[in-house]
C-alpha cells in the first residue's frame, strides 16, 4: 500500500495550467534482497521502469487576478520489469503494468484559496495483456486538495486522496508544495521529488535531484486477494539539457531505498505492513534515469 500511495500522489497531483508530456526510463542495477526480518536471502535483482504521462487542459479561463479555472484530462502509465536471480522463494511479480486515466479540475474558491480535484480509474496488473484484465485489477482513484498561494513562487496544499483498494472508498492524507526560485538558482519541491539546481545557461541546468516512484499489481495468490508493491527512491546529480520547450534531464545516482513485497488486500494486511519493523527490500545500488519532457 505504501508504494501505491506514492504512485497515486505523484500521478494525480500535477497542478499546472499548461499542457505537459513526459516520458522516462530508469534502470536500477542488481542488488541483494533482504526479507521481512532484515536477513539476507541469497537473491539479488535489478529493475527497469518506464513511464509515460501527460496532462492536457481542455478548458482554461483566467480571472482578473490571473487565477486559473481549468478542466483537464490526464494519463499516467508505467511498466516495471523486475529481474531476480538465485531466489529460493517467490519474491514477487516479474513485471508490473499500471495505468491511470483521470479528469482534473482546478478553480479559485476565494481570494486566497484554490481547490484541485481529480477523479479517475486505474489498472494495476502483474502483466500488460489487456485481454486478461479482470475486475480485481481495476480501482477508482482521486483526490481533493485545497491550495494556498503564499507567494508568487510558493504554493502549499493539503487534502485527501481516495481509492477503492478494499472494494469501498478509503481516504488518505495528501499534500502539495510547489516552490520555485526564479533566476540562476532554484528549488522545486512537490510530490514527485526534490530538485535543487543552478541555471548554467539557457540550454543547460545542473541539478541535485531526488524522486520516489512506485508501482503495484493486484492479483489472486493461493486463493487470496493480494497486492505486490515495488517502490524506490532515486537520488543523484542531474545534468538537464534544454532546447525550446523540450528538456532532457539525465539522473546519475543510486537507488537508496527499494522495498518489494506481497501483502493481502485486507485491512489486516494493510496494518500488518504499516506496523512491522522491516519491509522486504533490495539494498542500495547504482541507478540511472533518462527523461524527455515537453511543456506547451
XYZ file of C-alpha atoms in Angstrom:
296
model
C 0.000 0.000 0.000
C 2.916 2.349 0.629
C 4.067 2.078 -2.988
C 0.513 2.514 -4.263
C 0.065 5.696 -2.220
C 3.276 7.099 -3.672
C 2.176 6.276 -7.228
C -1.265 7.856 -6.773
C 0.068 11.069 -5.289
C 2.758 11.582 -7.899
C 0.473 10.569 -10.753
C -2.576 12.599 -9.834
C -1.189 15.735 -8.195
C 0.147 17.770 -11.089
C -1.290 21.247 -10.658
C -0.444 23.313 -13.697
C -2.324 25.433 -16.213
C -0.068 24.164 -19.012
C -0.112 21.034 -21.113
C 2.661 18.645 -20.143
C 4.020 15.468 -21.706
C 6.860 13.375 -20.303
C 8.488 10.003 -20.898
C 11.226 8.409 -18.808
C 13.301 5.250 -18.469
C 15.016 4.207 -15.216
C 17.495 1.396 -14.645
C 18.497 0.104 -11.209
C 21.497 -2.225 -11.074
C 21.256 -5.608 -9.299
C 21.420 -5.612 -5.510
C 20.836 -8.109 -2.711
C 17.363 -8.834 -1.347
C 16.536 -8.947 2.374
C 13.395 -10.466 3.905
C 10.889 -9.140 6.447
C 13.360 -9.912 9.259
C 16.125 -7.940 7.512
C 18.042 -11.162 6.783
C 19.884 -11.825 3.517
C 18.062 -14.301 1.274
C 20.796 -15.041 -1.261
C 18.669 -13.483 -4.022
C 19.541 -10.355 -5.978
C 17.831 -8.451 -8.765
C 17.642 -5.354 -10.927
C 14.726 -3.216 -12.111
C 13.721 -1.329 -15.249
C 10.943 1.251 -15.011
C 9.382 3.058 -17.986
C 6.807 5.812 -17.568
C 4.666 7.977 -19.854
C 2.420 10.781 -18.707
C 0.521 13.767 -19.943
C -1.946 16.368 -18.725
C -3.867 18.293 -21.377
C -6.153 21.251 -20.478
C -9.446 21.087 -22.395
C -10.842 24.296 -20.888
C -8.902 27.164 -19.336
C -10.005 30.613 -18.163
C -8.029 33.182 -16.189
C -9.761 35.693 -13.913
C -8.733 39.290 -13.278
C -6.205 38.082 -10.672
C -4.651 35.609 -13.122
C -6.054 32.648 -11.199
C -6.985 29.712 -13.446
C -10.233 27.793 -13.764
C -9.270 24.655 -15.654
C -10.618 21.304 -16.739
C -8.052 18.826 -17.991
C -7.573 15.153 -18.763
C -4.565 13.215 -17.598
C -2.899 9.891 -18.205
C -0.090 8.171 -16.338
C 1.126 4.728 -17.339
C 4.179 2.747 -16.323
C 5.809 -0.600 -16.949
C 8.210 -2.179 -14.469
C 10.383 -5.209 -15.228
C 11.992 -6.936 -12.249
C 14.833 -9.405 -12.612
C 15.685 -11.745 -9.735
C 18.449 -14.355 -9.556
C 19.229 -17.153 -7.100
C 15.824 -16.860 -5.456
C 14.656 -19.772 -3.291
C 11.313 -18.047 -2.592
C 8.652 -16.242 -4.602
C 9.793 -12.645 -4.174
C 7.206 -11.094 -6.491
C 5.971 -10.330 -9.976
C 8.495 -10.158 -12.801
C 6.557 -7.333 -14.463
C 4.002 -4.724 -13.423
C 1.760 -2.622 -15.652
C -0.012 0.432 -14.230
C -2.388 2.858 -15.954
C -4.417 5.779 -14.570
C -6.796 7.966 -16.584
C -8.252 10.985 -14.798
C -10.347 14.120 -15.171
C -8.909 17.062 -13.233
C -10.392 20.396 -12.181
C -8.680 23.473 -10.727
C -10.501 26.656 -9.703
C -10.314 29.543 -7.169
C -12.791 29.347 -4.280
C -11.784 32.594 -2.564
C -9.259 35.386 -2.867
C -6.525 33.265 -1.279
C -7.522 29.652 -1.895
C -7.845 27.320 -4.858
C -9.317 23.845 -4.998
C -7.927 20.996 -7.091
C -9.964 17.846 -7.630
C -9.174 14.734 -9.622
C -11.242 11.644 -10.278
C -10.102 8.669 -12.309
C -9.774 4.956 -12.745
C -6.630 2.847 -12.645
C -5.481 -0.566 -13.819
C -2.891 -2.362 -11.664
C -1.750 -5.730 -13.020
C 1.172 -8.172 -12.984
C 1.100 -8.268 -16.798
C 0.420 -5.995 -19.792
C -2.134 -8.129 -21.627
C -5.346 -6.055 -21.683
C -7.397 -9.113 -22.705
C -6.562 -10.603 -19.301
C -7.570 -7.551 -17.239
C -10.133 -8.518 -14.593
C -12.291 -6.561 -12.194
C -9.754 -7.151 -9.412
C -7.153 -5.173 -11.415
C -9.318 -2.032 -11.613
C -9.555 0.599 -8.899
C -11.156 4.028 -8.608
C -8.770 6.828 -7.578
C -8.952 10.538 -6.907
C -8.055 13.396 -4.628
C -9.240 16.736 -3.304
C -6.619 19.356 -2.473
C -7.016 22.873 -1.064
C -4.174 25.119 -2.248
C -2.974 28.396 -0.753
C -0.539 30.603 -2.731
C 1.830 32.044 -0.126
C 3.971 33.990 -2.589
C 4.020 34.143 -6.381
C 6.558 31.300 -6.372
C 5.266 29.265 -3.417
C 2.047 27.235 -3.157
C 1.116 24.797 -0.416
C -1.829 22.436 -0.299
C -3.426 19.862 1.938
C -6.296 17.478 1.385
C -7.173 13.838 0.883
C -6.540 11.122 -1.696
C -9.004 8.290 -2.134
C -9.067 4.828 -3.660
C -11.229 1.707 -3.645
C -8.473 -0.800 -2.886
C -10.659 -2.789 -0.492
C -13.878 -2.503 -2.524
C -15.098 0.659 -0.811
C -13.695 4.226 -0.634
C -10.660 4.763 1.602
C -9.231 8.208 2.374
C -5.556 9.093 2.926
C -3.797 12.396 3.691
C -2.368 14.199 0.658
C -0.084 17.194 0.379
C 1.327 19.561 -2.194
C 4.240 22.016 -2.079
C 5.383 23.880 -5.181
C 8.273 26.291 -4.658
C 10.277 27.847 -7.464
C 13.047 30.394 -7.108
C 13.436 32.190 -10.412
C 16.829 33.255 -11.609
C 20.133 31.440 -11.580
C 19.386 29.264 -8.543
C 16.147 27.372 -7.975
C 14.454 24.833 -5.741
C 11.387 22.796 -6.666
C 9.690 20.512 -4.155
C 6.490 18.614 -4.959
C 5.126 15.078 -4.538
C 7.249 13.801 -7.415
C 10.527 14.845 -5.826
C 13.049 17.494 -4.871
C 15.212 19.403 -7.334
C 17.878 21.972 -6.442
C 19.770 23.470 -9.334
C 21.854 26.147 -10.970
C 20.978 27.625 -14.350
C 24.295 27.497 -16.197
C 22.859 28.812 -19.482
C 19.600 28.961 -21.439
C 20.267 25.404 -22.580
C 21.759 23.715 -19.520
C 20.964 23.307 -15.815
C 22.914 21.345 -13.228
C 20.696 19.843 -10.530
C 20.739 17.790 -7.370
C 17.689 15.570 -7.688
C 15.708 13.064 -5.668
C 12.457 11.315 -6.533
C 10.253 8.491 -5.271
C 8.434 6.176 -7.674
C 6.234 3.154 -7.183
C 4.208 0.520 -8.989
C 1.731 -2.057 -7.794
C -0.158 -5.111 -9.045
C -3.393 -6.733 -7.871
C -3.858 -10.479 -8.285
C -5.052 -13.673 -6.640
C -2.386 -15.796 -4.979
C -3.041 -19.036 -3.127
C -6.758 -18.222 -3.227
C -6.290 -14.803 -1.568
C -6.688 -11.261 -2.905
C -3.118 -9.989 -2.930
C -1.132 -6.924 -3.878
C 2.508 -6.767 -4.921
C 4.260 -3.419 -4.357
C 7.568 -2.134 -5.663
C 8.888 1.288 -4.657
C 12.219 3.056 -4.961
C 13.941 6.309 -4.141
C 16.320 7.575 -6.819
C 18.795 10.299 -5.830
C 21.810 11.802 -7.550
C 23.188 14.503 -9.800
C 21.190 15.586 -12.827
C 22.525 17.449 -15.847
C 19.496 18.850 -17.693
C 19.624 19.872 -21.339
C 17.060 22.322 -22.733
C 16.021 23.264 -26.241
C 12.963 25.443 -26.600
C 10.057 23.731 -24.843
C 11.930 20.415 -24.662
C 14.101 19.328 -21.781
C 16.118 16.144 -21.218
C 17.197 15.512 -17.619
C 19.665 12.670 -17.013
C 19.952 11.469 -13.413
C 23.030 9.514 -12.319
C 22.961 8.242 -8.760
C 21.721 5.467 -6.512
C 18.542 3.669 -5.579
C 18.839 4.046 -1.820
C 15.506 2.535 -0.766
C 13.706 -0.201 -2.792
C 11.033 -2.246 -0.963
C 9.350 -5.091 -2.882
C 6.802 -7.369 -1.224
C 3.369 -9.021 -1.240
C 0.543 -8.070 1.094
C -3.085 -9.111 1.499
C -5.731 -6.705 0.169
C -7.458 -6.529 3.527
C -7.499 -4.026 6.381
C -5.483 -6.507 8.454
C -2.890 -6.810 5.677
C -2.771 -3.013 5.417
C -1.982 -2.579 9.124
C 0.435 -5.515 9.201
C 2.600 -3.717 6.630
C 2.486 -0.358 8.409
C 3.257 -1.751 11.855
C 6.110 -4.143 11.058
C 9.704 -3.073 11.635
C 11.079 -4.005 8.187
C 9.724 -4.250 4.678
C 11.396 -6.834 2.420
C 13.707 -4.806 0.192
C 16.591 -4.666 -2.269
C 19.690 -2.940 -0.877
C 21.322 0.215 -2.224
C 22.583 0.059 -5.818
C 23.664 2.324 -8.710
C 20.874 3.758 -10.863
C 20.389 5.954 -13.914
C 17.338 7.713 -15.355
C 16.795 9.465 -18.697
C 13.678 11.544 -19.405
C 12.266 13.673 -22.194
C 9.783 16.384 -21.243
C 7.703 18.840 -23.270
C 5.540 21.677 -21.998
C 3.289 23.833 -24.159
